[in-house]
């Protein structure tokens, strides 16, 4: 049983622009715990993500991301990962001991959200087709690491956050 003194830690995973960062921040506020976005941690320490991908490649980014996830999990609170964190076996292993929420979104709903995105994996022609292909590649990993799923396609972020809070409180 989790003691009241421990933060209600939970992790958010899911495809790019599912709402991990925006919904996660709202969940943390409601639960009155710290909010950590691992991408923001990596950027603060190592600079912009597109530059990391361009200069060092994706594998190097995954190493930085795994270290950020490990540090965040020792701190606790609501932790939003980047969409590709689950591609790394070491990161998936780190998540095994924690409640993980999978945020989904339909291609239809995500189209507006990724327009003008600076995410390196969506650069080039037809970002929506890339987004779909990448999501399909990763779906099995999202299912593997998560214990529940919330869809963010057509609902206000605060409502989704409140449902996640209710779910997490039931897990105590
Ligand atoms: N439920 C939602 N309804 C409408 N827009 C949303 C919703 N969730 C997220 N967004 C928008 O989608 C974009 C991507 O959200 P973000 O939280 O950065 O996603 P992620 O961290 O999963 O990539 C942001 O502009 C955000 O405001
Ligand atoms: O799906 C991915 O591989 C990535 C998702 C991004 O995070 P968001 O899912 O928060 O956009 C960011 O970590 C990087 O651009 C790589
Ligand atoms: Mg994010």
Coordinates of C-alpha atoms and ligand atoms in Angstrom, one line a residue:
X1 CA 0.0 0.0 0.0
X2 CA 1.4 3.4 -1.0
X3 CA 1.8 5.8 2.0
X4 CA 0.2 9.2 1.8
X5 CA 3.7 10.8 2.0
X6 CA 4.8 9.3 -1.3
X7 CA 3.8 11.1 -4.4
X8 CA 1.2 9.4 -6.6
X9 CA 3.7 8.6 -9.4
X10 CA 2.4 7.8 -12.8
X11 CA 3.9 7.8 -16.3
X12 CA 2.3 8.9 -19.6
X13 CA 3.3 7.2 -22.9
X14 CA 1.8 7.3 -26.3
X15 CA 2.4 8.6 -29.8
X16 CA 3.6 12.1 -30.8
X17 CA 1.0 14.8 -30.0
X18 CA -1.3 12.4 -28.1
X19 CA -1.2 15.0 -25.3
X20 CA 1.4 13.5 -22.9
X21 CA 2.9 16.9 -22.1
X22 CA -0.2 19.0 -21.9
X23 CA -2.5 16.4 -20.1
X24 CA 0.4 15.3 -17.8
X25 CA 0.9 18.8 -16.5
X26 CA -2.8 19.0 -15.7
X27 CA -2.8 15.6 -14.0
X28 CA 0.1 16.7 -11.8
X29 CA -1.6 20.0 -10.8
X30 CA -4.7 18.1 -9.7
X31 CA -2.7 15.5 -7.8
X32 CA -0.5 18.2 -6.3
X33 CA 2.7 16.4 -7.3
X34 CA 5.7 17.4 -9.4
X35 CA 5.5 17.3 -13.1
X36 CA 8.4 16.1 -15.2
X37 CA 8.6 16.1 -19.0
X38 CA 11.6 14.0 -19.9
X39 CA 12.0 15.8 -23.3
X40 CA 12.2 19.1 -21.4
X41 CA 14.9 17.7 -19.1
X42 CA 16.9 16.5 -22.1
X43 CA 16.6 19.8 -23.9
X44 CA 17.6 21.7 -20.7
X45 CA 20.8 19.7 -20.4
X46 CA 21.7 19.0 -24.1
X47 CA 19.9 21.5 -26.3
X48 CA 17.1 21.2 -28.9
X49 CA 15.9 17.8 -29.9
X50 CA 16.3 18.3 -33.7
X51 CA 19.9 19.3 -33.2
X52 CA 20.6 16.2 -31.0
X53 CA 19.1 14.0 -33.8
X54 CA 21.0 15.8 -36.5
X55 CA 24.3 15.8 -34.8
X56 CA 24.3 12.5 -32.9
X57 CA 21.5 10.4 -34.2
X58 CA 18.4 8.8 -32.6
X59 CA 20.2 6.1 -30.7
X60 CA 22.2 8.8 -28.8
X61 CA 18.9 10.6 -28.0
X62 CA 17.4 7.4 -26.7
X63 CA 20.4 7.1 -24.3
X64 CA 19.8 10.6 -23.0
X65 CA 16.1 9.9 -22.7
X66 CA 16.6 6.7 -20.8
X67 CA 18.8 8.5 -18.3
X68 CA 16.2 11.2 -17.9
X69 CA 13.4 8.6 -17.4
X70 CA 15.5 6.9 -14.7
X71 CA 16.2 10.1 -12.9
X72 CA 12.5 11.2 -13.1
X73 CA 11.3 7.9 -11.7
X74 CA 13.5 8.3 -8.6
X75 CA 12.0 11.7 -8.0
X76 CA 8.4 10.7 -8.6
X77 CA 5.3 12.6 -9.6
X78 CA 3.7 12.7 -13.0
X79 CA 6.2 11.9 -15.7
X80 CA 5.5 12.5 -19.4
X81 CA 7.8 10.7 -21.8
X82 CA 8.5 11.3 -25.5
X83 CA 6.6 9.2 -27.9
X84 CA 9.6 7.0 -28.8
X85 CA 10.8 6.3 -25.3
X86 CA 9.2 2.8 -25.4
X87 CA 11.4 1.8 -28.3
X88 CA 14.2 1.4 -25.9
X89 CA 14.4 -1.9 -24.0
X90 CA 16.1 -0.3 -21.0
X91 CA 13.5 2.3 -20.7
X92 CA 10.7 -0.3 -21.0
X93 CA 12.4 -2.2 -18.2
X94 CA 12.5 1.0 -16.0
X95 CA 8.7 1.4 -16.5
X96 CA 7.8 -2.1 -15.3
X97 CA 7.5 -1.2 -11.6
X98 CA 5.3 1.9 -12.2
X99 CA 1.7 2.7 -13.2
X100 CA 1.8 3.7 -16.9
X101 CA -1.0 5.3 -18.8
X102 CA -1.2 5.0 -22.6
X103 CA -2.7 8.1 -24.3
X104 CA -4.1 7.4 -27.8
X105 CA -5.3 9.7 -30.5
X106 CA -6.8 9.1 -33.9
X107 CA -5.0 10.2 -37.1
X108 CA -7.9 12.4 -37.9
X109 CA -7.6 14.3 -34.6
X110 CA -3.8 14.5 -34.6
X111 CA -3.5 16.1 -38.1
X112 CA -4.0 19.6 -36.7
X113 CA -1.8 19.0 -33.8
X114 CA 1.3 18.0 -35.8
X115 CA 1.0 20.8 -38.4
X116 CA 4.3 22.8 -38.3
X117 CA 5.8 20.4 -35.7
X118 CA 9.5 20.5 -35.2
X119 CA 9.7 16.8 -34.2
X120 CA 12.6 15.4 -36.3
X121 CA 10.8 12.1 -37.0
X122 CA 7.9 14.0 -38.7
X123 CA 10.2 16.1 -40.9
X124 CA 9.8 15.8 -44.7
X125 CA 6.8 15.0 -46.8
X126 CA 3.5 13.8 -45.5
X127 CA 4.1 14.0 -41.7
X128 CA 0.6 12.5 -41.0
X129 CA 1.6 9.3 -42.9
X130 CA 4.8 9.2 -41.0
X131 CA 3.0 9.7 -37.8
X132 CA 0.6 6.8 -38.6
X133 CA 3.4 4.4 -39.6
X134 CA 5.5 5.2 -36.5
X135 CA 2.5 4.7 -34.2
X136 CA 1.7 1.3 -35.8
X137 CA 5.4 0.2 -35.3
X138 CA 5.2 1.1 -31.6
X139 CA 1.7 0.1 -30.7
X140 CA 2.8 -3.2 -29.2
X141 CA 5.3 -1.5 -26.9
X142 CA 2.7 0.9 -25.7
X143 CA 0.4 -2.0 -24.9
X144 CA 3.2 -3.9 -23.2
X145 CA 4.2 -1.1 -20.8
X146 CA 0.8 0.4 -19.9
X147 CA -1.9 -0.7 -17.6
X148 CA -4.7 1.5 -18.9
X149 CA -5.5 3.6 -22.0
X150 CA -7.3 7.0 -22.4
X151 CA -8.2 8.4 -25.8
X152 CA -7.5 12.2 -26.3
X153 CA -8.9 12.6 -29.8
X154 CA -12.0 14.8 -29.2
X155 CA -12.2 15.6 -25.6
X156 CA -11.0 18.6 -23.5
X157 CA -7.6 18.1 -21.9
X158 CA -8.8 18.8 -18.4
X159 CA -11.5 16.2 -18.6
X160 CA -9.0 13.6 -19.7
X161 CA -6.7 14.7 -16.9
X162 CA -9.5 14.3 -14.3
X163 CA -10.3 10.8 -15.5
X164 CA -6.6 9.8 -15.2
X165 CA -6.5 11.3 -11.7
X166 CA -9.6 9.2 -10.7
X167 CA -8.0 6.1 -12.2
X168 CA -4.7 6.7 -10.3
X169 CA -6.4 7.2 -7.0
X170 CA -8.1 3.9 -7.4
X171 CA -4.7 2.2 -7.8
X172 CA -3.4 3.1 -4.3
Ligands
LIG1 N1 -7.3 16.6 -25.9 C1 -6.8 17.5 -26.7 N2 -7.6 18.3 -27.4 C2 -7.1 19.3 -28.2 N3 -5.7 19.5 -28.4 C3 -4.9 18.8 -27.7 C4 -5.3 17.8 -26.8 N4 -4.3 17.2 -26.2 C5 -3.2 17.9 -26.7 N5 -3.5 18.8 -27.6 C6 -2.7 19.7 -28.3 O1 -1.8 18.9 -29.1 C7 -0.5 19.4 -29.2 C8 0.5 18.3 -28.8 O2 0.3 18.1 -27.4 P1 1.5 17.6 -26.4 O3 0.9 17.7 -25.1 O4 2.7 18.3 -26.8 O5 1.6 16.1 -26.9 P2 2.7 15.0 -26.7 O6 3.5 15.5 -25.5 O7 2.0 13.7 -26.5 O8 3.5 15.0 -27.9 C9 -0.5 20.7 -28.3 O9 -0.7 21.8 -29.1 C10 -1.7 20.5 -27.4 O10 -2.3 21.7 -27.0
LIG2 O1 8.1 9.8 -31.0 C1 9.3 10.2 -30.9 O2 10.2 9.4 -31.3 C2 9.6 11.5 -30.4 C3 8.7 12.2 -29.7 C4 8.9 13.6 -29.2 O3 8.1 13.7 -28.0 P1 6.5 13.9 -28.0 O4 5.9 12.6 -28.1 O5 6.2 14.5 -26.7 O6 6.2 14.8 -29.1 C5 10.4 13.7 -28.8 O7 10.8 12.9 -27.8 C6 11.2 13.4 -30.0 O8 10.9 14.3 -31.1 C7 11.0 12.0 -30.5
LIG3 MG1 5.6 15.8 -25.2

